[in-house]
GROMACS .gro file of C-alpha atoms in nm:
model
  495
    1MET     CA    1   0.152   1.832  -0.757
    2GLU     CA    2   0.203   2.183  -0.545
    3PRO     CA    3  -0.014   2.248  -0.215
    4ARG     CA    4  -0.260   2.481  -0.165
    5GLU     CA    5  -0.154   2.883  -0.071
    6ASP     CA    6  -0.339   2.797   0.250
    7GLY     CA    7  -0.087   2.518   0.356
    8PRO     CA    8  -0.208   2.284   0.578
    9LEU     CA    9  -0.499   2.338   0.802
   10HIS     CA   10  -0.533   2.420   1.162
   11LEU     CA   11  -0.767   2.340   1.392
   12GLN     CA   12  -1.150   2.418   1.329
   13GLU     CA   13  -1.478   2.410   1.528
   14PRO     CA   14  -1.661   2.106   1.481
   15ALA     CA   15  -1.960   2.194   1.300
   16ALA     CA   16  -2.334   2.089   1.402
   17GLY     CA   17  -2.403   1.727   1.470
   18GLY     CA   18  -2.031   1.691   1.311
   19CYS     CA   19  -1.784   1.433   1.427
   20GLY     CA   20  -1.510   1.572   1.656
   21ALA     CA   21  -1.295   1.929   1.656
   22ILE     CA   22  -0.939   1.819   1.582
   23ILE     CA   23  -0.843   1.730   1.242
   24GLY     CA   24  -0.791   1.354   1.128
   25LYS     CA   25  -1.070   1.211   1.384
   26SER     CA   26  -1.244   1.124   1.063
   27CYS     CA   27  -1.610   1.062   1.071
   28VAL     CA   28  -1.633   0.681   0.883
   29ALA     CA   29  -1.996   0.697   0.896
   30SER     CA   30  -1.981   1.042   0.606
   31PRO     CA   31  -1.688   0.913   0.343
   32CYS     CA   32  -1.846   1.183   0.085
   33ARG     CA   33  -1.766   1.448   0.369
   34TRP     CA   34  -1.428   1.295   0.368
   35LEU     CA   35  -1.355   1.320   0.023
   36ARG     CA   36  -1.456   1.678  -0.008
   37ARG     CA   37  -1.250   1.786   0.225
   38LEU     CA   38  -0.958   1.537   0.087
   39SER     CA   39  -1.004   1.689  -0.279
   40ARG     CA   40  -1.034   2.074  -0.115
   41GLU     CA   41  -0.738   2.048  -0.004
   42LEU     CA   42  -0.500   1.817  -0.191
   43HIS     CA   43  -0.723   1.827  -0.553
   44TRP     CA   44  -0.961   1.658  -0.706
   45SER     CA   45  -0.733   1.465  -0.977
   46PHE     CA   46  -0.497   1.374  -0.662
   47VAL     CA   47  -0.787   1.132  -0.513
   48LEU     CA   48  -0.845   1.082  -0.933
   49VAL     CA   49  -0.520   0.918  -0.915
   50VAL     CA   50  -0.510   0.724  -0.571
   51VAL     CA   51  -0.796   0.540  -0.663
   52ALA     CA   52  -0.652   0.465  -1.035
   53VAL     CA   53  -0.300   0.357  -0.950
   54TYR     CA   54  -0.501   0.230  -0.605
   55GLY     CA   55  -0.812   0.089  -0.697
   56ALA     CA   56  -0.823  -0.012  -1.010
   57CYS     CA   57  -0.459  -0.103  -1.100
   58GLN     CA   58  -0.350  -0.253  -0.734
   59GLY     CA   59  -0.669  -0.377  -0.610
   60VAL     CA   60  -0.885  -0.482  -0.907
   61GLY     CA   61  -0.573  -0.572  -1.138
   62ASN     CA   62  -0.378  -0.784  -0.814
   63SER     CA   63  -0.697  -0.976  -0.743
   64VAL     CA   64  -0.829  -1.064  -1.088
   65GLY     CA   65  -0.439  -1.156  -1.247
   66GLY     CA   66  -0.342  -1.335  -0.936
   67VAL     CA   67  -0.659  -1.526  -0.959
   68ALA     CA   68  -0.574  -1.567  -1.309
   69ALA     CA   69  -0.210  -1.555  -1.359
   70GLY     CA   70  -0.239  -1.890  -1.040
   71TYR     CA   71  -0.456  -2.108  -1.301
   72TYR     CA   72  -0.233  -1.967  -1.642
   73TRP     CA   73   0.083  -2.109  -1.507
   74LYS     CA   74  -0.077  -2.494  -1.379
   75ASP     CA   75  -0.372  -2.495  -1.648
   76VAL     CA   76  -0.203  -2.329  -1.959
   77GLN     CA   77   0.156  -2.389  -1.940
   78ARG     CA   78   0.107  -2.662  -1.686
   79VAL     CA   79   0.391  -2.593  -1.457
   80GLN     CA   80   0.481  -2.721  -1.153
   81PRO     CA   81   0.451  -2.524  -0.820
   82SER     CA   82   0.788  -2.509  -0.714
   83ALA     CA   83   0.837  -2.362  -1.080
   84ALA     CA   84   0.531  -2.151  -1.091
   85GLN     CA   85   0.654  -1.950  -0.728
   86PHE     CA   86   0.986  -1.886  -0.853
   87TYR     CA   87   0.818  -1.758  -1.166
   88GLN     CA   88   0.583  -1.532  -0.990
   89GLY     CA   89   0.891  -1.419  -0.774
   90VAL     CA   90   1.092  -1.311  -1.112
   91THR     CA   91   0.734  -1.113  -1.203
   92ASP     CA   92   0.796  -0.898  -0.859
   93ALA     CA   93   1.145  -0.837  -0.954
   94PRO     CA   94   1.020  -0.461  -1.092
   95TRP     CA   95   0.936  -0.397  -0.759
   96VAL     CA   96   1.232  -0.448  -0.587
   97VAL     CA   97   1.435  -0.176  -0.839
   98LYS     CA   98   1.176   0.096  -0.710
   99PRO     CA   99   1.434   0.316  -0.601
  100LEU     CA  100   1.560   0.373  -0.936
  101TRP     CA  101   1.178   0.445  -1.058
  102GLY     CA  102   1.128   0.704  -0.738
  103LEU     CA  103   1.488   0.833  -0.874
  104LEU     CA  104   1.364   0.906  -1.217
  105THR     CA  105   1.044   1.045  -1.095
  106ASP     CA  106   1.243   1.329  -0.870
  107VAL     CA  107   1.532   1.430  -1.098
  108ILE     CA  108   1.408   1.321  -1.460
  109PRO     CA  109   1.143   1.534  -1.553
  110VAL     CA  110   0.977   1.508  -1.887
  111ALA     CA  111   0.855   1.829  -2.055
  112GLY     CA  112   0.863   1.985  -1.725
  113TYR     CA  113   0.668   1.704  -1.562
  114ARG     CA  114   0.831   1.506  -1.279
  115ARG     CA  115   0.514   1.304  -1.189
  116ARG     CA  116   0.253   1.291  -1.488
  117PRO     CA  117   0.488   1.150  -1.756
  118TYR     CA  118   0.507   0.861  -1.513
  119PHE     CA  119   0.159   0.772  -1.493
  120VAL     CA  120   0.117   0.788  -1.868
  121LEU     CA  121   0.441   0.558  -1.910
  122ALA     CA  122   0.301   0.295  -1.683
  123GLY     CA  123  -0.067   0.287  -1.870
  124VAL     CA  124   0.174   0.196  -2.151
  125ILE     CA  125   0.352  -0.044  -2.064
  126GLY     CA  126   0.063  -0.224  -1.863
  127VAL     CA  127  -0.151  -0.151  -2.164
  128SER     CA  128   0.081  -0.311  -2.434
  129SER     CA  129   0.199  -0.592  -2.286
  130MET     CA  130  -0.198  -0.750  -2.107
  131LEU     CA  131  -0.304  -0.662  -2.433
  132MET     CA  132  -0.011  -0.846  -2.623
  133LEU     CA  133  -0.055  -1.203  -2.372
  134SER     CA  134  -0.442  -1.195  -2.400
  135LEU     CA  135  -0.361  -1.214  -2.811
  136HIS     CA  136  -0.101  -1.472  -2.891
  137ARG     CA  137  -0.203  -1.801  -2.903
  138GLY     CA  138  -0.013  -2.088  -2.730
  139LEU     CA  139   0.262  -1.831  -2.596
  140GLY     CA  140   0.553  -1.979  -2.463
  141ILE     CA  141   0.685  -1.993  -2.137
  142MET     CA  142   0.973  -1.697  -2.138
  143PRO     CA  143   0.764  -1.463  -2.390
  144ALA     CA  144   0.494  -1.524  -2.094
  145LEU     CA  145   0.651  -1.410  -1.831
  146MET     CA  146   0.821  -1.127  -1.968
  147ALA     CA  147   0.506  -0.969  -2.052
  148LEU     CA  148   0.377  -1.064  -1.697
  149THR     CA  149   0.691  -0.935  -1.613
  150ALA     CA  150   0.710  -0.583  -1.783
  151GLN     CA  151   0.343  -0.567  -1.674
  152SER     CA  152   0.451  -0.584  -1.288
  153ALA     CA  153   0.695  -0.345  -1.400
  154GLY     CA  154   0.381  -0.089  -1.486
  155ALA     CA  155   0.205  -0.162  -1.179
  156ALA     CA  156   0.593  -0.054  -1.012
  157VAL     CA  157   0.650   0.281  -1.192
  158ALA     CA  158   0.288   0.427  -1.102
  159ASP     CA  159   0.326   0.238  -0.774
  160VAL     CA  160   0.656   0.462  -0.681
  161THR     CA  161   0.530   0.769  -0.864
  162VAL     CA  162   0.140   0.752  -0.663
  163ASP     CA  163   0.384   0.736  -0.347
  164ALA     CA  164   0.615   1.046  -0.416
  165LEU     CA  165   0.302   1.206  -0.444
  166VAL     CA  166   0.162   1.085  -0.084
  167ALA     CA  167   0.463   1.162   0.087
  168GLN     CA  168   0.475   1.532  -0.059
  169ASN     CA  169   0.140   1.590   0.048
  170SER     CA  170   0.254   1.424   0.339
  171ILE     CA  171   0.548   1.666   0.460
  172THR     CA  172   0.306   1.961   0.306
  173HIS     CA  173  -0.027   1.874   0.534
  174PRO     CA  174   0.122   1.645   0.807
  175PRO     CA  175  -0.255   1.589   0.964
  176LEU     CA  176  -0.342   1.503   0.712
  177ALA     CA  177  -0.111   1.207   0.639
  178SER     CA  178  -0.315   0.892   0.752
  179ASP     CA  179  -0.601   1.012   0.594
  180MET     CA  180  -0.435   0.987   0.291
  181GLN     CA  181  -0.276   0.605   0.344
  182SER     CA  182  -0.620   0.480   0.455
  183LEU     CA  183  -0.754   0.704   0.102
  184CYS     CA  184  -0.471   0.408  -0.032
  185GLY     CA  185  -0.540   0.121   0.156
  186PHE     CA  186  -0.938   0.170   0.133
  187SER     CA  187  -0.958   0.172  -0.290
  188SER     CA  188  -0.710  -0.080  -0.270
  189SER     CA  189  -0.905  -0.319  -0.043
  190LEU     CA  190  -1.296  -0.211  -0.247
  191GLY     CA  191  -1.072  -0.264  -0.583
  192ALA     CA  192  -0.945  -0.598  -0.450
  193LEU     CA  193  -1.292  -0.685  -0.318
  194PHE     CA  194  -1.452  -0.600  -0.710
  195GLY     CA  195  -1.188  -0.782  -0.861
  196PHE     CA  196  -1.150  -1.102  -0.689
  197ALA     CA  197  -1.570  -1.126  -0.669
  198ILE     CA  198  -1.562  -1.110  -1.072
  199SER     CA  199  -1.272  -1.289  -1.136
  200GLY     CA  200  -1.468  -1.670  -1.094
  201LEU     CA  201  -1.684  -1.534  -1.355
  202LEU     CA  202  -1.405  -1.385  -1.608
  203VAL     CA  203  -1.201  -1.678  -1.568
  204PRO     CA  204  -1.445  -1.945  -1.608
  205SER     CA  205  -1.638  -1.771  -1.934
  206MET     CA  206  -1.316  -1.613  -2.076
  207GLY     CA  207  -1.030  -1.820  -1.946
  208SER     CA  208  -0.728  -1.763  -1.820
  209GLN     CA  209  -0.551  -1.549  -2.097
  210GLY     CA  210  -0.883  -1.343  -2.159
  211ALA     CA  211  -0.923  -1.278  -1.803
  212LEU     CA  212  -0.480  -1.133  -1.775
  213GLY     CA  213  -0.629  -0.900  -2.133
  214LEU     CA  214  -0.868  -0.752  -1.911
  215LEU     CA  215  -0.582  -0.592  -1.725
  216SER     CA  216  -0.546  -0.348  -1.985
  217ILE     CA  217  -0.856  -0.176  -1.852
  218PRO     CA  218  -0.652  -0.054  -1.494
  219SER     CA  219  -0.358   0.033  -1.718
  220ALA     CA  220  -0.553   0.279  -1.892
  221LEU     CA  221  -0.749   0.389  -1.589
  222VAL     CA  222  -0.353   0.497  -1.485
  223LEU     CA  223  -0.306   0.666  -1.842
  224SER     CA  224  -0.587   0.870  -1.851
  225ALA     CA  225  -0.521   0.984  -1.472
  226GLY     CA  226  -0.175   1.117  -1.536
  227ILE     CA  227  -0.339   1.283  -1.836
  228LEU     CA  228  -0.555   1.491  -1.592
  229LEU     CA  229  -0.277   1.488  -1.293
  230LYS     CA  230  -0.281   1.814  -1.209
  231GLU     CA  231   0.084   1.919  -1.162
  232ASN     CA  232   0.257   2.238  -1.260
  233ARG     CA  233   0.529   2.226  -1.459
  234ALA     CA  234   0.892   2.243  -1.274
  235ALA     CA  235   1.162   2.511  -1.407
  236GLU     CA  236   1.396   2.225  -1.373
  237PHE     CA  237   1.563   1.964  -1.242
  238ASP     CA  238   0.530  -0.314  -0.391
  239TYR     CA  239   0.402  -1.509  -0.458
  240LYS     CA  240   0.141  -1.618  -0.256
  241GLN     CA  241   0.023  -1.807  -0.492
  242GLY     CA  242   0.189  -2.145  -0.490
  243GLY     CA  243   0.193  -2.449  -0.298
  244MET     CA  244  -0.188  -2.332  -0.128
  245PHE     CA  245  -0.323  -2.243  -0.409
  246TYR     CA  246  -0.237  -2.608  -0.620
  247TRP     CA  247  -0.423  -2.744  -0.279
  248TYR     CA  248  -0.665  -2.467  -0.299
  249THR     CA  249  -0.791  -2.675  -0.662
  250ASP     CA  250  -0.756  -3.021  -0.571
  251SER     CA  251  -1.000  -3.271  -0.584
  252VAL     CA  252  -0.840  -3.521  -0.432
  253VAL     CA  253  -0.640  -3.388  -0.130
  254GLY     CA  254  -0.735  -3.104  -0.111
  255PRO     CA  255  -1.074  -2.915  -0.105
  256GLY     CA  256  -1.117  -2.877  -0.467
  257PHE     CA  257  -1.251  -2.510  -0.536
  258SER     CA  258  -1.349  -2.387  -0.880
  259GLU     CA  259  -1.259  -2.061  -1.036
  260GLY     CA  260  -1.626  -1.910  -0.903
  261SER     CA  261  -1.518  -2.064  -0.590
  262ILE     CA  262  -1.202  -1.947  -0.538
  263GLY     CA  263  -1.328  -1.550  -0.674
  264LEU     CA  264  -1.564  -1.547  -0.402
  265ILE     CA  265  -1.352  -1.629  -0.118
  266TYR     CA  266  -1.083  -1.380  -0.193
  267ALA     CA  267  -1.353  -1.110  -0.257
  268ILE     CA  268  -1.491  -1.195   0.074
  269GLY     CA  269  -1.165  -1.215   0.224
  270SER     CA  270  -1.065  -0.839   0.067
  271VAL     CA  271  -1.390  -0.705   0.263
  272GLY     CA  272  -1.211  -0.794   0.545
  273SER     CA  273  -0.922  -0.616   0.384
  274LEU     CA  274  -1.157  -0.331   0.460
  275LEU     CA  275  -1.247  -0.426   0.796
  276GLY     CA  276  -0.894  -0.351   0.840
  277VAL     CA  277  -0.871   0.061   0.689
  278LEU     CA  278  -1.204   0.091   0.854
  279LEU     CA  279  -1.107  -0.004   1.174
  280TYR     CA  280  -0.782   0.183   1.200
  281GLN     CA  281  -0.843   0.494   1.070
  282SER     CA  282  -1.118   0.588   1.350
  283ALA     CA  283  -0.930   0.380   1.621
  284LEU     CA  284  -0.564   0.279   1.597
  285LYS     CA  285  -0.393   0.569   1.348
  286ASP     CA  286  -0.349   0.734   1.728
  287TYR     CA  287  -0.200   0.508   1.830
  288PRO     CA  288   0.261   0.479   1.849
  289PHE     CA  289   0.457   0.339   1.612
  290ARG     CA  290   0.582   0.036   1.794
  291SER     CA  291   0.325  -0.078   1.957
  292ILE     CA  292   0.070  -0.122   1.679
  293LEU     CA  293   0.386  -0.262   1.436
  294LEU     CA  294   0.435  -0.553   1.716
  295TRP     CA  295   0.069  -0.608   1.727
  296GLY     CA  296   0.023  -0.667   1.424
  297GLN     CA  297   0.308  -0.900   1.319
  298VAL     CA  298   0.248  -1.121   1.661
  299LEU     CA  299  -0.148  -1.109   1.521
  300SER     CA  300  -0.004  -1.148   1.165
  301SER     CA  301   0.187  -1.490   1.317
  302LEU     CA  302  -0.144  -1.587   1.444
  303ALA     CA  303  -0.389  -1.540   1.201
  304GLY     CA  304  -0.128  -1.825   0.971
  305MET     CA  305  -0.234  -2.046   1.199
  306LEU     CA  306  -0.560  -2.065   1.021
  307ASP     CA  307  -0.388  -2.230   0.720
  308LEU     CA  308  -0.219  -2.500   0.932
  309VAL     CA  309  -0.586  -2.594   1.062
  310LEU     CA  310  -0.732  -2.557   0.689
  311VAL     CA  311  -0.440  -2.782   0.551
  312THR     CA  312  -0.442  -3.013   0.840
  313ARG     CA  313  -0.813  -3.068   0.761
  314VAL     CA  314  -0.875  -2.988   1.141
  315ASN     CA  315  -1.219  -2.718   1.043
  316LEU     CA  316  -1.383  -3.101   0.924
  317LYS     CA  317  -1.276  -3.299   1.264
  318ILE     CA  318  -1.509  -2.997   1.472
  319GLY     CA  319  -1.755  -2.960   1.153
  320ILE     CA  320  -1.679  -2.648   0.981
  321PRO     CA  321  -1.653  -2.695   0.602
  322ASP     CA  322  -1.329  -2.609   0.385
  323TYR     CA  323  -1.556  -2.297   0.206
  324PHE     CA  324  -1.676  -2.170   0.532
  325PHE     CA  325  -1.342  -2.174   0.666
  326ALA     CA  326  -1.172  -2.049   0.376
  327MET     CA  327  -1.328  -1.747   0.348
  328ILE     CA  328  -1.262  -1.623   0.740
  329ASP     CA  329  -0.892  -1.735   0.712
  330ASN     CA  330  -0.885  -1.489   0.403
  331SER     CA  331  -1.105  -1.199   0.592
  332ILE     CA  332  -0.844  -1.282   0.897
  333SER     CA  333  -0.564  -1.232   0.734
  334GLN     CA  334  -0.612  -0.953   0.497
  335MET     CA  335  -0.799  -0.730   0.760
  336VAL     CA  336  -0.467  -0.810   0.985
  337GLY     CA  337  -0.269  -0.787   0.714
  338ARG     CA  338  -0.395  -0.421   0.609
  339LEU     CA  339  -0.360  -0.339   0.975
  340LYS     CA  340  -0.033  -0.374   0.999
  341TRP     CA  341   0.064  -0.230   0.666
  342LEU     CA  342  -0.091   0.079   0.714
  343PRO     CA  343   0.098   0.232   1.001
  344LEU     CA  344   0.441   0.114   0.839
  345LEU     CA  345   0.325   0.341   0.521
  346VAL     CA  346   0.271   0.644   0.782
  347LEU     CA  347   0.610   0.501   0.901
  348CYS     CA  348   0.814   0.554   0.543
  349SER     CA  349   0.557   0.847   0.416
  350LYS     CA  350   0.708   1.081   0.736
  351LEU     CA  351   1.083   1.006   0.669
  352CYS     CA  352   1.087   1.134   0.314
  353SER     CA  353   1.290   1.465   0.301
  354PRO     CA  354   1.130   1.701   0.078
  355GLY     CA  355   1.225   1.716  -0.293
  356ILE     CA  356   1.341   1.385  -0.316
  357GLU     CA  357   0.993   1.255  -0.190
  358GLY     CA  358   0.990   1.040  -0.481
  359THR     CA  359   1.390   0.794  -0.435
  360PHE     CA  360   1.346   0.775  -0.022
  361TYR     CA  361   1.016   0.657  -0.046
  362ALA     CA  362   1.081   0.383  -0.262
  363LEU     CA  363   1.395   0.325  -0.140
  364LEU     CA  364   1.160   0.221   0.186
  365MET     CA  365   0.913   0.043  -0.009
  366SER     CA  366   1.200  -0.093  -0.202
  367LEU     CA  367   1.310  -0.320   0.122
  368GLN     CA  368   0.969  -0.438   0.191
  369ASN     CA  369   0.956  -0.570  -0.181
  370ALA     CA  370   1.292  -0.760  -0.169
  371GLY     CA  371   1.190  -0.946   0.132
  372LEU     CA  372   0.841  -1.028  -0.110
  373LEU     CA  373   1.095  -1.138  -0.350
  374MET     CA  374   1.326  -1.332  -0.200
  375SER     CA  375   1.018  -1.521   0.041
  376ALA     CA  376   0.900  -1.598  -0.322
  377TRP     CA  377   1.233  -1.748  -0.419
  378TRP     CA  378   1.254  -1.947  -0.056
  379GLY     CA  379   0.890  -2.015  -0.085
  380GLY     CA  380   0.935  -2.191  -0.398
  381LEU     CA  381   1.303  -2.363  -0.261
  382LEU     CA  382   1.114  -2.483   0.036
  383LEU     CA  383   0.791  -2.637  -0.135
  384HIS     CA  384   1.082  -2.792  -0.371
  385MET     CA  385   1.302  -2.942  -0.071
  386LEU     CA  386   0.943  -3.092   0.110
  387ASN     CA  387   0.842  -3.261  -0.231
  388VAL     CA  388   0.530  -3.021  -0.296
  389THR     CA  389   0.380  -3.113  -0.641
  390ARG     CA  390   0.135  -3.089  -0.853
  391MET     CA  391  -0.023  -3.404  -0.698
  392GLU     CA  392   0.141  -3.443  -0.363
  393PHE     CA  393   0.056  -3.216  -0.068
  394SER     CA  394   0.145  -3.451   0.279
  395ASN     CA  395   0.433  -3.225   0.358
  396LEU     CA  396   0.292  -2.904   0.293
  397TRP     CA  397   0.159  -2.828   0.672
  398ILE     CA  398   0.522  -2.825   0.778
  399ALA     CA  399   0.621  -2.558   0.448
  400VAL     CA  400   0.306  -2.349   0.635
  401LEU     CA  401   0.425  -2.332   1.002
  402ILE     CA  402   0.780  -2.247   0.851
  403ARG     CA  403   0.636  -1.928   0.753
  404ASN     CA  404   0.375  -1.810   1.038
  405ILE     CA  405   0.691  -1.878   1.307
  406SER     CA  406   0.919  -1.647   1.074
  407ARG     CA  407   0.696  -1.390   1.035
  408LEU     CA  408   0.765  -1.334   1.432
  409VAL     CA  409   1.215  -1.219   1.347
  410PRO     CA  410   1.118  -0.886   1.261
  411LEU     CA  411   1.022  -0.803   1.639
  412THR     CA  412   1.385  -0.832   1.686
  413LEU     CA  413   1.461  -0.544   1.521
  414LEU     CA  414   1.139  -0.386   1.621
  415PHE     CA  415   1.383  -0.135   1.866
  416LEU     CA  416   1.484   0.061   1.543
  417VAL     CA  417   1.096   0.138   1.593
  418PRO     CA  418   1.035   0.496   1.677
  419GLN     CA  419   0.833   0.523   1.974
  420SER     CA  420   0.604   0.865   1.880
  421ASP     CA  421   0.258   0.881   1.793
  422GLN     CA  422   0.165   0.829   1.420
  423ASN     CA  423   0.058   1.200   1.419
  424SER     CA  424   0.421   1.320   1.535
  425THR     CA  425   0.759   1.490   1.306
  426LEU     CA  426   0.967   1.335   1.264
  427LEU     CA  427   1.235   1.450   1.004
  428PRO     CA  428   1.429   1.794   1.199
  429ALA     CA  429   1.375   2.159   1.155
  430GLU     CA  430   1.662   2.163   0.918
  431MET     CA  431   1.534   1.983   0.654
  432LEU     CA  432   1.209   2.120   0.636
  433GLN     CA  433   1.384   2.388   0.407
  434ASP     CA  434   1.072   2.556   0.261
  435GLY     CA  435   0.825   2.726   0.443
  436GLU     CA  436   0.492   2.513   0.360
  437SER     CA  437   0.693   2.231   0.448
  438THR     CA  438   0.846   2.415   0.802
  439GLU     CA  439   0.464   2.385   0.919
  440ALA     CA  440   0.473   2.019   0.941
  441VAL     CA  441   0.725   2.163   1.292
  442LYS     CA  442   0.494   2.362   1.401
  443ALA     CA  443   0.128   2.120   1.365
  444GLY     CA  444   0.215   1.840   1.644
  445SER     CA  445   0.479   1.668   1.854
  446VAL     CA  446   0.815   1.722   1.684
  447GLU     CA  447   1.086   1.367   1.870
  448PHE     CA  448   1.443   1.511   1.698
  449SER     CA  449   1.573   1.258   1.957
  450VAL     CA  450   1.430   0.947   1.694
  451LEU     CA  451   1.725   1.136   1.366
  452VAL     CA  452   1.938   1.384   1.506
  453GLN     CA  453   2.222   1.310   1.777
  454ASP     CA  454   2.314   1.644   2.026
  455GLY     CA  455   2.486   1.894   1.928
  456SER     CA  456   2.480   2.198   1.668
  457GLY     CA  457   2.135   2.033   1.460
  458PHE     CA  458   1.970   2.013   1.777
  459VAL     CA  459   1.614   2.242   1.779
  460SER     CA  460   1.386   2.248   2.086
  461PRO     CA  461   1.070   2.328   2.083
  462ASN     CA  462   1.077   2.605   2.237
  463MET     CA  463   1.313   2.774   1.986
  464VAL     CA  464   1.052   2.712   1.746
  465ALA     CA  465   0.821   2.891   1.991
  466GLU     CA  466   1.035   3.203   2.022
  467ASP     CA  467   1.104   3.254   1.667
  468GLU     CA  468   0.738   3.219   1.598
  469HIS     CA  469   0.662   3.483   1.834
  470THR     CA  470   0.909   3.755   1.714
  471LYS     CA  471   0.788   3.660   1.327
  472MET     CA  472   0.474   3.729   1.509
  473PHE     CA  473   0.540   4.011   1.636
  474ASP     CA  474   0.731   4.194   1.347
  475ALA     CA  475   0.427   4.121   1.140
  476GLU     CA  476   0.240   4.331   1.367
  477ASN     CA  477   0.488   4.602   1.358
  478ASP     CA  478   0.405   4.604   0.969
  479ASP     CA  479   0.072   4.602   0.962
  480VAL     CA  480   0.079   4.249   0.810
  481GLU     CA  481  -0.247   4.100   0.867
  482SER     CA  482  -0.122   3.667   1.091
  483ILE     CA  483  -0.258   3.402   0.956
  484PRO     CA  484  -0.586   3.275   1.193
  485LEU     CA  485  -0.480   2.931   1.388
  486VAL     CA  486  -0.886   2.868   1.387
  487ASN     CA  487  -1.106   2.926   1.001
  488LYS     CA  488  -1.480   3.019   1.170
  489SER     CA  489  -1.571   3.056   0.788
  490GLY     CA  490  -1.737   2.830   0.540
  491PRO     CA  491  -1.841   2.500   0.558
  492ILE     CA  492  -1.646   2.268   0.845
  493PHE     CA  493  -1.525   1.878   0.673
  494ASP     CA  494  -1.410   1.666   0.952
  495SER     CA  495  -1.270   1.351   0.816
   0.00000   0.00000   0.00000
């Protein structure tokens, strides 16, 4: 979608009783004003697409689908946990090839549009695959696997396309980059909360296949949002279930949680994810990338130890019931996971070049999804080697311990992450050729040392300032009114 003609916002005066004068300091207590401001600057159809993809398709869809798919493999197909883990890895495969979907959205427009047709395509794939899985009883393992993989492919295409829009708007509206990621995270967490809350009711009442059939509704919303998206016509041109899930539902060795209990536990966990988004938006979005990613990874490893306490039944020895402890475990894990993930998304969006946002962002995200795919397969192999089956969980604690320790391995590569804060512009000026994109250079500090070597390609901040002064002087001679840096008219919406 095309940005507004007035370009990115500059400094604004605080309104009476407002939350602050600097843009990007959002007022969590005024979500309506925050959403209105995003809708005004980025168009309401962009907000609608984010809510449809992250809230409905990923939030509600992944939560309901995750619980339903777990019971589907366990009760309908009756496979072992190691096999279920492997099949989950297969269904996640479309997320590994996200650069392919991003390349399609960037260089192959359909009827002159680069984003809208791919939302429509994603919606059609999701609706058709989930209806087929739901309506055909006695479906074999391979057809069921193909249907779930197709649904995952549709979700991946929608995710790539909305990420391309976010990256594109992060370039033209750099002060709104953190706010857009907060909107994505908030929609996903709120959708997951709703999805997990109803999953405990849907699976017992409709069965796992019926619940999976309802996933056609979020896909239909993505299709509708793609049709409504405002986009100018171009002239040319993402496993966690496995051993832990089986142990959760085992009534002999494990706690034996019911479908309703599982859904409620995950719903409460989504509250933790929502709190993580609010905490990041209100207090952590201005911290340096390296610091917040360091502590996020450490806290992720420590939070995983709560699973170890639950599996070894230490919680019962200290008088904490399984149900209550599982809710605390999921809440903390999802909150920490959200705090770790959001700054990484901001970093990826700021590294995208104009014109290839979908391709480059998808390439970065595919690395994460490749890691998730490999972790799912290695996790299934580990469960098989430790002899964790449908009825045997004596070695499950070893798998949990190995998982938690492995979360510290990425810290060895933390030196590759830039030290700049999350409001900085990371791309060099010569990569931002169009007029609106170069506003990103003037909106905040530019850390050229991260991506540009010393040499002729270096552009200092003084040169940018002198160039701007020259342009303003020439504009005055031509009787051209320069754009004011402070907007004193109209309503002020703090974000």
